[in-house]
Coordinates of C-alpha atoms in Angstrom, one line a residue:
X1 CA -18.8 21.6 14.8
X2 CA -21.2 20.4 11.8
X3 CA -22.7 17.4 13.2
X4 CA -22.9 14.0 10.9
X5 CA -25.5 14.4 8.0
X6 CA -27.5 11.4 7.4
X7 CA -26.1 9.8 4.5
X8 CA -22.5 9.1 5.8
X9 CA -24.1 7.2 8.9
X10 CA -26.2 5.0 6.7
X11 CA -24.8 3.0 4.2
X12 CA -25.9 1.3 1.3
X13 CA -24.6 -1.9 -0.6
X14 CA -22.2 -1.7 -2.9
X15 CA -23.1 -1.2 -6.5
X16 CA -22.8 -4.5 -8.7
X17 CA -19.4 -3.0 -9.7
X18 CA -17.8 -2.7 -7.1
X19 CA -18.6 -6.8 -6.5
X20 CA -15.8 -8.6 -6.0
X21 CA -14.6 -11.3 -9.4
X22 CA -14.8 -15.1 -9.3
X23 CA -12.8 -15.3 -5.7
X24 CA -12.0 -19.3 -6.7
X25 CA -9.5 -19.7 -9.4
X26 CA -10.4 -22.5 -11.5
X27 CA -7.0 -24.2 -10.0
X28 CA -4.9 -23.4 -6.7
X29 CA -1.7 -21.4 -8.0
X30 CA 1.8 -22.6 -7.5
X31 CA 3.5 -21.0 -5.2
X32 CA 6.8 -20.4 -7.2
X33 CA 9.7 -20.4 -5.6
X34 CA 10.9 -17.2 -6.7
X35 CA 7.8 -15.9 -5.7
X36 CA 8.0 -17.4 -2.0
X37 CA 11.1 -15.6 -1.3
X38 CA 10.6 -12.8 0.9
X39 CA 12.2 -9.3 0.0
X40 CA 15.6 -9.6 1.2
X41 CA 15.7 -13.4 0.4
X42 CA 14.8 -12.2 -3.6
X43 CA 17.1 -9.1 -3.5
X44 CA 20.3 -11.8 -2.1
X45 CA 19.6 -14.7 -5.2
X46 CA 19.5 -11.6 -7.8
X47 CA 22.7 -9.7 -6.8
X48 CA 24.1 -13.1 -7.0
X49 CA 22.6 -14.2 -9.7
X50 CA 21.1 -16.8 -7.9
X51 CA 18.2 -16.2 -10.5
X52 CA 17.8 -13.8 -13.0
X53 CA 15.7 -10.2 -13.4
X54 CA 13.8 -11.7 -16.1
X55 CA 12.8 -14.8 -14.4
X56 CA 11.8 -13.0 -11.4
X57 CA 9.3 -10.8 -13.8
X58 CA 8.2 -13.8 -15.7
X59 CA 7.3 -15.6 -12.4
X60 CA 5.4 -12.9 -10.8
X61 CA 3.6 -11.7 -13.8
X62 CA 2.4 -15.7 -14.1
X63 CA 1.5 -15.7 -10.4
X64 CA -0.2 -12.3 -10.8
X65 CA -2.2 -13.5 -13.7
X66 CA -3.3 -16.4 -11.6
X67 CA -4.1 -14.8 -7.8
X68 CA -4.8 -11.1 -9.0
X69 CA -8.3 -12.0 -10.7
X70 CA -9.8 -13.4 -7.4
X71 CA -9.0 -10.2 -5.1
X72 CA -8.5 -7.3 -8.0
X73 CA -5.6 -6.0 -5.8
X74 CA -3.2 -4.8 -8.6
X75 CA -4.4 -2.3 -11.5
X76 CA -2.9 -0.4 -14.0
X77 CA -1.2 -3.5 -14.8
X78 CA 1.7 -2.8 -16.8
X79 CA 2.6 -4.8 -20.3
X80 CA 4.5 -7.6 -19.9
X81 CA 6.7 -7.1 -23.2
X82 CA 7.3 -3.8 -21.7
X83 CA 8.2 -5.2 -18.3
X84 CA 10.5 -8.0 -19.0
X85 CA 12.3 -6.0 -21.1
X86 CA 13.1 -3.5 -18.2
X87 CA 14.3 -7.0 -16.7
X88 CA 16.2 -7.5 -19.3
X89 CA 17.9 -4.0 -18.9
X90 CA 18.6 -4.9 -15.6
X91 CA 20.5 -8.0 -16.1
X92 CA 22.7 -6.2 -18.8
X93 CA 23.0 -4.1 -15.6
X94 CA 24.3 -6.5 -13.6
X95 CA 26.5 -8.5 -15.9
X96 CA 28.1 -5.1 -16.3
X97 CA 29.1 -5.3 -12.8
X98 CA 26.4 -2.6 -12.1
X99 CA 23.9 -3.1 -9.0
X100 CA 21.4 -0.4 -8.3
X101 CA 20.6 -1.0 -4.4
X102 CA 18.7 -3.3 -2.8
X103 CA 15.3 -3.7 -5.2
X104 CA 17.7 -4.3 -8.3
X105 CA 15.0 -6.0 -10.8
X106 CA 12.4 -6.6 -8.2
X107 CA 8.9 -5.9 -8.9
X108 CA 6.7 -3.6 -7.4
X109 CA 3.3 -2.0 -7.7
X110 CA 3.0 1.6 -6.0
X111 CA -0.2 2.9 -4.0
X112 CA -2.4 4.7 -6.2
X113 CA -2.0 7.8 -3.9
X114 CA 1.7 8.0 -5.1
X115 CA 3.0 9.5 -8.4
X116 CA 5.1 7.1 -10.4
X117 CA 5.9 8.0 -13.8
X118 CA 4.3 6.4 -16.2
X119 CA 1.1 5.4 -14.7
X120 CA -1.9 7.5 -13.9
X121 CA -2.8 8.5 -10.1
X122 CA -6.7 7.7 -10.0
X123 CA -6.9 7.6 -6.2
X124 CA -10.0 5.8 -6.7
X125 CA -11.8 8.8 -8.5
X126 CA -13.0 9.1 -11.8
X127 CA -12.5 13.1 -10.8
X128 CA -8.7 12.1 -11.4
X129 CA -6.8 12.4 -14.6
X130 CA -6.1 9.1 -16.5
X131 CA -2.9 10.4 -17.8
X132 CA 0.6 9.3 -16.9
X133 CA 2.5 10.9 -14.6
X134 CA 5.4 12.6 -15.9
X135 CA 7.4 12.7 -12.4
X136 CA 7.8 10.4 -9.1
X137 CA 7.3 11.5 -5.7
X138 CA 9.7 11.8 -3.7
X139 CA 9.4 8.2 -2.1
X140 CA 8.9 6.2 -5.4
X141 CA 11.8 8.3 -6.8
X142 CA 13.7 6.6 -4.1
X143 CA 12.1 3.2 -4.6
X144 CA 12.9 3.9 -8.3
X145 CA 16.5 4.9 -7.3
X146 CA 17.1 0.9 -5.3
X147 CA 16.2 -0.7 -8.7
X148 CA 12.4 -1.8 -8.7
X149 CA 10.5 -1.9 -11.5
X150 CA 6.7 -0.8 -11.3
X151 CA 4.7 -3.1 -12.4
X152 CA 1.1 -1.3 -11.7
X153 CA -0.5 0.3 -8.9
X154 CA -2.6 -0.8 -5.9
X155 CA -5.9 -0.4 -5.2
X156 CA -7.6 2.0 -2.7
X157 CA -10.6 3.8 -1.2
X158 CA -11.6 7.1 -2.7
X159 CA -9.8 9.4 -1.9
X160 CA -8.6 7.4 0.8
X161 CA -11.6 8.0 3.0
X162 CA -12.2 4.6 4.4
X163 CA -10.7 1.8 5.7
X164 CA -12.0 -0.3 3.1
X165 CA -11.0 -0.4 -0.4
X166 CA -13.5 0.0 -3.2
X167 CA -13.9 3.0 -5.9
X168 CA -15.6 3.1 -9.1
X169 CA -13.0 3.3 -11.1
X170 CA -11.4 -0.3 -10.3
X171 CA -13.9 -1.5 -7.9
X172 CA -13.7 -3.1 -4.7
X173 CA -9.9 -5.5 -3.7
X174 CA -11.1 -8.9 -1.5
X175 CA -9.5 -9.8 1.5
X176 CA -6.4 -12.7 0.8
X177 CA -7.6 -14.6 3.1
X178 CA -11.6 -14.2 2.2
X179 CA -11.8 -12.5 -1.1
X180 CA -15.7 -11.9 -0.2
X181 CA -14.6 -9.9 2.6
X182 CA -12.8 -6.4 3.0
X183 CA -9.2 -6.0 2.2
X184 CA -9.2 -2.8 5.0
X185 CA -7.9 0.5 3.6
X186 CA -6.8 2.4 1.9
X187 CA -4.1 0.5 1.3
X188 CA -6.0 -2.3 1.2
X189 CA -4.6 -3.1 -2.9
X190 CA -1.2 -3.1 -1.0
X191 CA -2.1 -5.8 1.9
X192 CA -3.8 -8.1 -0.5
X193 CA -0.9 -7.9 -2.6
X194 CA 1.7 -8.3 -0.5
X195 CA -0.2 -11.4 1.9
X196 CA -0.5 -13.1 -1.7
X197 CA 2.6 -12.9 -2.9
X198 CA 2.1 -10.8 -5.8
X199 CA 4.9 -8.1 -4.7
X200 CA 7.8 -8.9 -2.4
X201 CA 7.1 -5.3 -0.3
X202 CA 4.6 -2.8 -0.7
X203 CA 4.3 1.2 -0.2
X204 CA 1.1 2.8 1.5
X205 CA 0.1 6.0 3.5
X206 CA -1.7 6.5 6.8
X207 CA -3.7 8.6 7.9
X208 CA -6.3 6.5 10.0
X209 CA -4.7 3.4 9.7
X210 CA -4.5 3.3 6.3
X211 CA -1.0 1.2 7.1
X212 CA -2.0 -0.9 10.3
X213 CA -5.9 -1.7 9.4
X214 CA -4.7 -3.7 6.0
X215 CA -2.4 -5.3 7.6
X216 CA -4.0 -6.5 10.2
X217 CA -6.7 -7.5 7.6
X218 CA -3.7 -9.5 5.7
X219 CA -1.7 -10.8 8.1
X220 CA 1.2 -9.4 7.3
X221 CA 3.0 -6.0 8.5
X222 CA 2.4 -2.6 8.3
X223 CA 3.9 0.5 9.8
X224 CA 3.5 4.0 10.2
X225 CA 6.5 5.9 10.6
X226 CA 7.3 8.7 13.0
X227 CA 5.8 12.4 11.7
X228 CA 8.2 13.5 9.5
X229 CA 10.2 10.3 8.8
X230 CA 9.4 9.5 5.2
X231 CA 9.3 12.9 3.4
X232 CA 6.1 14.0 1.6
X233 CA 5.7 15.6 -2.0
X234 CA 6.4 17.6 -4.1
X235 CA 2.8 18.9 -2.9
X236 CA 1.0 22.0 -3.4
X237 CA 1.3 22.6 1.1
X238 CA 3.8 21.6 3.2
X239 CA 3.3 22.4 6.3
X240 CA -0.3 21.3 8.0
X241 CA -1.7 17.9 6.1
X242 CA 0.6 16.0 8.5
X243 CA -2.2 13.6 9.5
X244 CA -0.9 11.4 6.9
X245 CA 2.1 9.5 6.3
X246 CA 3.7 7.5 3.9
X247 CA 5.5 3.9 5.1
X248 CA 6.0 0.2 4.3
X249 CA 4.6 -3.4 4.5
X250 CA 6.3 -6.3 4.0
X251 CA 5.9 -10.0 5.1
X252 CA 8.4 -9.8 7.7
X253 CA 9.7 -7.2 9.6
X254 CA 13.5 -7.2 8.3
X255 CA 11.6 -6.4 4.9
X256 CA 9.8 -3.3 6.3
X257 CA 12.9 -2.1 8.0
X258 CA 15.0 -1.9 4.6
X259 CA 11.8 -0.6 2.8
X260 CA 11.6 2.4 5.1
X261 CA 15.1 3.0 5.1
X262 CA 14.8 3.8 1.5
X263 CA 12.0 5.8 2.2
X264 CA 13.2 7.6 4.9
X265 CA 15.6 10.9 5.3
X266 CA 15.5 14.6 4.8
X267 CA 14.5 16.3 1.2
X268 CA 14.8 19.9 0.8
X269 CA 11.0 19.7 -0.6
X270 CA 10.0 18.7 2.4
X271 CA 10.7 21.1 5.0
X272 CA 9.3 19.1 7.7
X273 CA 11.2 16.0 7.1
X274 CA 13.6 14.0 9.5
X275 CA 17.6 15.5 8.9
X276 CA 19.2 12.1 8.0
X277 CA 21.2 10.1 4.9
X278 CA 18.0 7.9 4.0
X279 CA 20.4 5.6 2.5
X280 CA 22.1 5.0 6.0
X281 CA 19.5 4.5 8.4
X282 CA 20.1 1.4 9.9
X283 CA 16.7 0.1 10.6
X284 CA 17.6 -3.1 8.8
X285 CA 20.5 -4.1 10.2
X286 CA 20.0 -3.8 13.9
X287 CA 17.2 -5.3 14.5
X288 CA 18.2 -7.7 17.3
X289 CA 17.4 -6.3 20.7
X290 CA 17.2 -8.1 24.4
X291 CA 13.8 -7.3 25.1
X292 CA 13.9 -9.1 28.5
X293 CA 12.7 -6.4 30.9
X294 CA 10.9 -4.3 28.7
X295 CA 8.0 -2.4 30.0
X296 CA 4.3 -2.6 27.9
X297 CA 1.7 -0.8 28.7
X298 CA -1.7 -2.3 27.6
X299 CA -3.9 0.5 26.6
X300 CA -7.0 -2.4 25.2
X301 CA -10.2 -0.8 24.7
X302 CA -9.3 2.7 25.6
X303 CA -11.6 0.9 29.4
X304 CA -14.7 0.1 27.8
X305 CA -15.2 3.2 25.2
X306 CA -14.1 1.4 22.1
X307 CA -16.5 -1.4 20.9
X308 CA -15.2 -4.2 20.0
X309 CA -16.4 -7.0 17.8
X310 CA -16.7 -10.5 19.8
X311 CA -12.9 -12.0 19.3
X312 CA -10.8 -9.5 18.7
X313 CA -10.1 -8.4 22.3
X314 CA -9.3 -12.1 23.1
X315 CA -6.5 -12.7 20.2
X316 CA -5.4 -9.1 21.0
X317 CA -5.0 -10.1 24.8
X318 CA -3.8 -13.2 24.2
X319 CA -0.9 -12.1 22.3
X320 CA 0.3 -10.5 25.2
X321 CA 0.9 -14.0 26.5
X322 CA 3.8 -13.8 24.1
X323 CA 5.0 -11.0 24.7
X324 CA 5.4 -12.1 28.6
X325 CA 7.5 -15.3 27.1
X326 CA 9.7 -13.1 25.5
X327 CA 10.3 -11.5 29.0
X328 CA 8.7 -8.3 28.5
X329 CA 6.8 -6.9 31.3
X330 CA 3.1 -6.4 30.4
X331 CA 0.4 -4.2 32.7
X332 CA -2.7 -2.6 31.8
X333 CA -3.0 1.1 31.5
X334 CA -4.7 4.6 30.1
X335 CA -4.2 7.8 29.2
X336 CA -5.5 10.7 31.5
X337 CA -7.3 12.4 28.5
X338 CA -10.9 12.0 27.5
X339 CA -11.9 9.5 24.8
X340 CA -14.4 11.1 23.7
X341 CA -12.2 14.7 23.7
X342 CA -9.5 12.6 20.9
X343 CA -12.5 11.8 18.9
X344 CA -13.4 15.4 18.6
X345 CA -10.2 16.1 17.8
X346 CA -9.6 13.9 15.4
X347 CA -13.2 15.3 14.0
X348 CA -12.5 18.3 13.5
X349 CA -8.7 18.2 12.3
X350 CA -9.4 15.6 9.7
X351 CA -13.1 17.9 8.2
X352 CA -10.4 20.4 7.9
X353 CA -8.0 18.9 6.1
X354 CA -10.1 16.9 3.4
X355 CA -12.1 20.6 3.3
X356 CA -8.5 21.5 2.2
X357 CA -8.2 18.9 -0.6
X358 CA -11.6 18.5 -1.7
X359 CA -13.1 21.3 -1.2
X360 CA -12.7 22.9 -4.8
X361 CA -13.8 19.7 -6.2
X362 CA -17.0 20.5 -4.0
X363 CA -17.4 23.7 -5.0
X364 CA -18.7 22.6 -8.5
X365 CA -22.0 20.9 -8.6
X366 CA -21.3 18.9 -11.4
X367 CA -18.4 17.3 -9.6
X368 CA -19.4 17.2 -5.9
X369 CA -22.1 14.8 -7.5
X370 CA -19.0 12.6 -8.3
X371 CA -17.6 12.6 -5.0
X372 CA -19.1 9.8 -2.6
X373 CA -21.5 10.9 0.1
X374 CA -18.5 10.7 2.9
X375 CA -16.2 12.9 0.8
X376 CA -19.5 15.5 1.0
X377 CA -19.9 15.4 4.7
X378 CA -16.2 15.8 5.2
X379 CA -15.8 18.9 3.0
X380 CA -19.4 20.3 4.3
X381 CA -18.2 20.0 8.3
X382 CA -15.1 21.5 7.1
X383 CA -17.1 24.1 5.7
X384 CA -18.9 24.5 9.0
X385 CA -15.6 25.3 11.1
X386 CA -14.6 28.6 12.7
X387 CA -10.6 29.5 12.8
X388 CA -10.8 28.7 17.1
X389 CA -12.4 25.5 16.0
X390 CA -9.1 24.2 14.1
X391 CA -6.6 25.7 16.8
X392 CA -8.4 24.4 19.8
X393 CA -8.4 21.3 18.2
X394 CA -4.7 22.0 17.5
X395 CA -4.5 22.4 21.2
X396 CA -6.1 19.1 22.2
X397 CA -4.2 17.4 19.8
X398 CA -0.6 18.9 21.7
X399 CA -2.5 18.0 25.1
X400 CA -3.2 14.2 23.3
X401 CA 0.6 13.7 22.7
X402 CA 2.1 14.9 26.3
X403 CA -0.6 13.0 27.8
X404 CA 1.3 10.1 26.0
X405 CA 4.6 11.0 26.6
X406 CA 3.7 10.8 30.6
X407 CA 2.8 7.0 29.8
X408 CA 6.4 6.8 28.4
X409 CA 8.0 7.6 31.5
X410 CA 6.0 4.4 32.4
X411 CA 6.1 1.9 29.8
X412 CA 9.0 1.9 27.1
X413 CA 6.1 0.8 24.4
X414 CA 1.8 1.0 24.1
X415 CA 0.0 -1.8 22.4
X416 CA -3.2 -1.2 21.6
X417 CA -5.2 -3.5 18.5
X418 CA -5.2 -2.8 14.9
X419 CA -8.9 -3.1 14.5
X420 CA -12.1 -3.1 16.2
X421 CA -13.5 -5.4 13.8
X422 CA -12.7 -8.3 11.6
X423 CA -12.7 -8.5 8.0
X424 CA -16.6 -7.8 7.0
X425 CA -18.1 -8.2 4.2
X426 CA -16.9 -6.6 0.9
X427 CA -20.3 -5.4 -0.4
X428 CA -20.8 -3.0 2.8
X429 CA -19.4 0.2 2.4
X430 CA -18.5 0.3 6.0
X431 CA -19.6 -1.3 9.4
X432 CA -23.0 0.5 10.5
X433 CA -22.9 -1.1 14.5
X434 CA -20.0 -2.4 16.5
X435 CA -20.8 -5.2 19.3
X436 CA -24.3 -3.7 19.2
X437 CA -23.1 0.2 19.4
X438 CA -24.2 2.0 16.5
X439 CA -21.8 3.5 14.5
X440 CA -22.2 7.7 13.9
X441 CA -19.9 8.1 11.0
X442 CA -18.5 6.1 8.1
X443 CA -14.8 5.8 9.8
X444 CA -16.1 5.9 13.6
X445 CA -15.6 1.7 13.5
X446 CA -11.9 2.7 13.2
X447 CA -11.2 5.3 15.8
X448 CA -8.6 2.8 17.7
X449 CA -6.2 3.3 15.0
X450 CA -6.4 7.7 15.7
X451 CA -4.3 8.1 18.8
X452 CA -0.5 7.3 17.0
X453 CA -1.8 9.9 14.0
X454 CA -2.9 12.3 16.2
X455 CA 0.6 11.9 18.5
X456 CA 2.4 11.8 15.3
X457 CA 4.0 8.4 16.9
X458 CA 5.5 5.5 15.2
X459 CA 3.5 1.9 15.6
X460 CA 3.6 -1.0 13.4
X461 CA 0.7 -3.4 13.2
X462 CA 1.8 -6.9 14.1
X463 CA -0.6 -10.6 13.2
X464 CA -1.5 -12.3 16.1
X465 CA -3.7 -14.3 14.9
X466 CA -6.9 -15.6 13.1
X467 CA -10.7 -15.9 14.4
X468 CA -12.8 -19.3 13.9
X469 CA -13.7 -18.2 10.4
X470 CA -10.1 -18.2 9.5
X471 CA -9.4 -14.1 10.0
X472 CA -6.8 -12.6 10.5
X473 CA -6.1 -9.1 13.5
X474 CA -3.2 -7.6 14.3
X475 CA -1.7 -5.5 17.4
X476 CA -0.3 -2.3 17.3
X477 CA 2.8 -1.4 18.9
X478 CA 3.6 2.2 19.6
X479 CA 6.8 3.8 20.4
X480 CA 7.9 7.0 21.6
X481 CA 8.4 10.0 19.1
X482 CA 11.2 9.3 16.5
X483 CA 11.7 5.7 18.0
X484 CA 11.3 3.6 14.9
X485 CA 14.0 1.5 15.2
X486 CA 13.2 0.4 18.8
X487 CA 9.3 -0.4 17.4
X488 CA 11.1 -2.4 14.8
X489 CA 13.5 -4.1 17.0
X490 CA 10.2 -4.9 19.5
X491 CA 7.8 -6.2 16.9
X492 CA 10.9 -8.1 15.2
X493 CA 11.3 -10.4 18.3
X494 CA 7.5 -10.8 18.5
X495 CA 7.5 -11.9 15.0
X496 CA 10.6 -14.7 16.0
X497 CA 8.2 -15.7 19.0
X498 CA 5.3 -16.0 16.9
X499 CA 5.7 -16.4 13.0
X500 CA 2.2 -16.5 12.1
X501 CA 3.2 -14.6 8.4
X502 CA 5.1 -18.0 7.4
X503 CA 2.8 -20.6 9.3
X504 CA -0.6 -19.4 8.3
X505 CA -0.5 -18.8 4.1
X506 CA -3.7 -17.6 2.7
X507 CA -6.2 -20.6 1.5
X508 CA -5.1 -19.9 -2.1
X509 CA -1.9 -20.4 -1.3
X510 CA -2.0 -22.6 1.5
X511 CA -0.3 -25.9 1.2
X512 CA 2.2 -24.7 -2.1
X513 CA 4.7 -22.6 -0.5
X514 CA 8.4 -23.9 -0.4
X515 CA 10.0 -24.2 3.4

């Protein structure tokens, strides 16, 4: 195993372009009340014409022009001519008695990992072609298929190495609830987005909490779905970069539910992918559950190995106080499996996979010199591997998931926090030191969020709560293998306990939103 070079363990600050714009619009934005409507809520008053397609684009292309400046969460902005007369087309739609699904007429702006016809995939590189795509994957196809209409894409880390999003092609997204301050990544276009109202759900991917760090960072809700639940591709390999997964945010959980049933189910490009009718998952509709009884097991700081930033242990363990009210039964546990041995796991699986991806890009001088100093150490302990490296990590990772599944004869659910730090600040690249512990690598600050990946688990990251500065952390909640719906059912009665999506707006927002 290559050990970590120097550059990805000592940062520098961010270039002046990746600074973050005038985070104070010259005047709070109106909360329209179009634009307050969660998901569902929106996707009721337009099948019934409640309101129509094209004042649903006209108000959220108004608050996008207002909110969007201050945390440069949305890019590849679309024109509005363009869009409102795809709003128009889909009120003709409608008056014809014709209603595409769900996201009839409703906005939405796709993570720039994604393709979506029509817009360029930068994925944060300027080693990326600026050209259209000409096809949609195979979850914006079915996004596409329910009626939204894309609107731009969301911003990201390069490459999506990082939890925090900043490239130098659209520079850095702010935080919505501190536009100085990290937006967490890579979907951290998608969080800021979605906490400020700009788009009713968002899309994302996760591979080290690319889903559940920006959420957490947003206050809103992020999950990443079982290993195989939302198909992948088309994709040049199918079968081993299943690290990652795509999945959905939304402001509540009802809203994540009916995004990931559009997201999920088999497609024969997939091979790996869940064997079910994606438009009959029933995620959304059966959410209720008695949770009375329910066993949690408390997994905190993995006893002492993960640093933690002063605070976040506290909300984290405070939450469980509401989890207890909601009758669940809540004890501390751990794994029997080596922290340190998941680290090296995670190590070695993830330098193999980005050597996978990157490594061509590498292979040219005049392009490596493009790629940012973590993509090089990546690729370069990649290149350091030996064939036993990658299966005994293989064999960990096996040893990592039945280790898990012993705690689930315990415990029907694993909480464990989103984060190990707050929002920082936006002109870091990344966290050098944690509580005082140094930090070895550029994505070491984030190793709470590996264990679901490596499992191949599902968890969602819930809010529970803001620090003194006003920042937000969220919980994770883990479920057995393929147990989405109970995750869902779980975190949707922690969010009826709790609400802290609808009680705690951002400050750009706070004080103009409709009840």
């Amino acid at each position: 195993m290559a050990s970590a070079p120097a550059h990805p363990a000592q940062p520098i600050q961010a270039a002046d372009s990746r600074a973050a714009a005038d985070t104070t619009p010259p005047h709070a934005p109106l909360l329209n009340d179009i634009v307050a409507l969660d998901a569902l809520a929106l996707s009721d008053a337009i099948r019934a014409r409640r309101v129509s397609c094209r004042e649903v684009m006209q108000a959220y292309l108004a608050h996008i022009a207002q909110v969007n400046p201050a945390v440069n969460a949305i890019v590849s902005l679309r024109d509005a001519d363009a869009l409102l007369a795809q709003a128009d087309e889909r009120d003709r739609q409608l008056a014809d008695g014709q209603w595409l699904g769900w996201m009839h007429g409703m906005p939405h702006a796709v993570k720039d990992f994604a393709a979506c016809a029509g817009f360029p995939t930068r994925k944060g590189s300027p080693l990326t072609s600026a050209a259209p795509e000409t096809q949609d994957s195979i979850s914006v196809a079915r996004i596409r298929a329910a009626g939204a209409i894309f609107i731009g894409k969301t911003n990201v880390s390069e490459f999506g190495l990082g939890s925090h999003s900043y490239n130098p092609v659209f520079g850095t997204t702010g935080n919505a609830y501190d536009p100085t301050r990290s937006a967490g990544g890579s979907s951290g276009g998608a969080a800021s987005a979605l906490a400020l109202r700009m788009v009713p759900v968002a899309d994302g991917s996760d591979m080290m909490g690319s889903l559940r760090n920006p959420a957490a960072f947003g206050n809103v809700y992020g999950m990443r779905p079982s290993q195989g639940r939302v198909p992948y591709g088309p994709a040049p390999e199918l079968f081993v970069q299943q690290l990652s997964t795509e999945g959905p945010m939304g402001r509540t959980v009802a809203d994540v539910a009916q995004l990931l049933a559009t997201q999920a189910g088999y497609d024969a490009r997939s091979p790996l992918s869940l064997v079910q009718d994606h438009g009959a998952v029933p995620f959304a509709s059966a959410l209720r559950r008695d949770v009375k009884g329910l066993k949690l097991g408390w997994l905190g700081d993995y006893g002492g190995h993960l640093p933690m930033e002063d605070g976040v242990m506290a909300l984290c363990e405070a939450s469980l106080r509401d989890f207890t009210a909601m009758g669940c039964e809540v004890q501390a546990c751990a794994p029997d499996f080596a922290p340190a041995r998941l680290w090296q796991t995670w190590l070695t699986l993830r330098h193999w996979l980005v050597n996978g991806s990157l490594g061509e890009l590498y292979a040219d001088p005049a392009r490596r010199d493009k790629l940012k100093p973590e993509a090089q150490w990546e690729v370069e302990g990649g290149n350091a591997l030996r064939a036993a490296d990658v299966y005994r990590a293989s064999v960990d990772r096996s040893e990592w998931y039945r280790s898990l599944a012993r705690l689930f004869e315990r415990y029907d659910f694993l909480l464990l926090p989103s984060a190990q730090v707050f929002p920082f600040d936006a002109q870091m690249h990344w966290p050098t030191s944690v509580a005082g512990t140094p930090m070895d690598t550029y994505h070491r600050w984030m190793e709470v969020v590996i264990g679901p990946t490596l499992a191949g688990l599902p968890a969602i990251s819930v809010p529970v709560g803001f620090d003194a500065r006003g920042l937000p952390m969220g919980l994770q909640i883990i479920g057995p293998a393929q147990a989405d719906l109970a995750v869902l059912q779980l975190a949707h009665a922690h969010e009826q306990q709790t609400q802290w999506v609808r009680r705690h707006l951002p400050p750009m927002l706070a004080g103009t939103a409709r009840a």
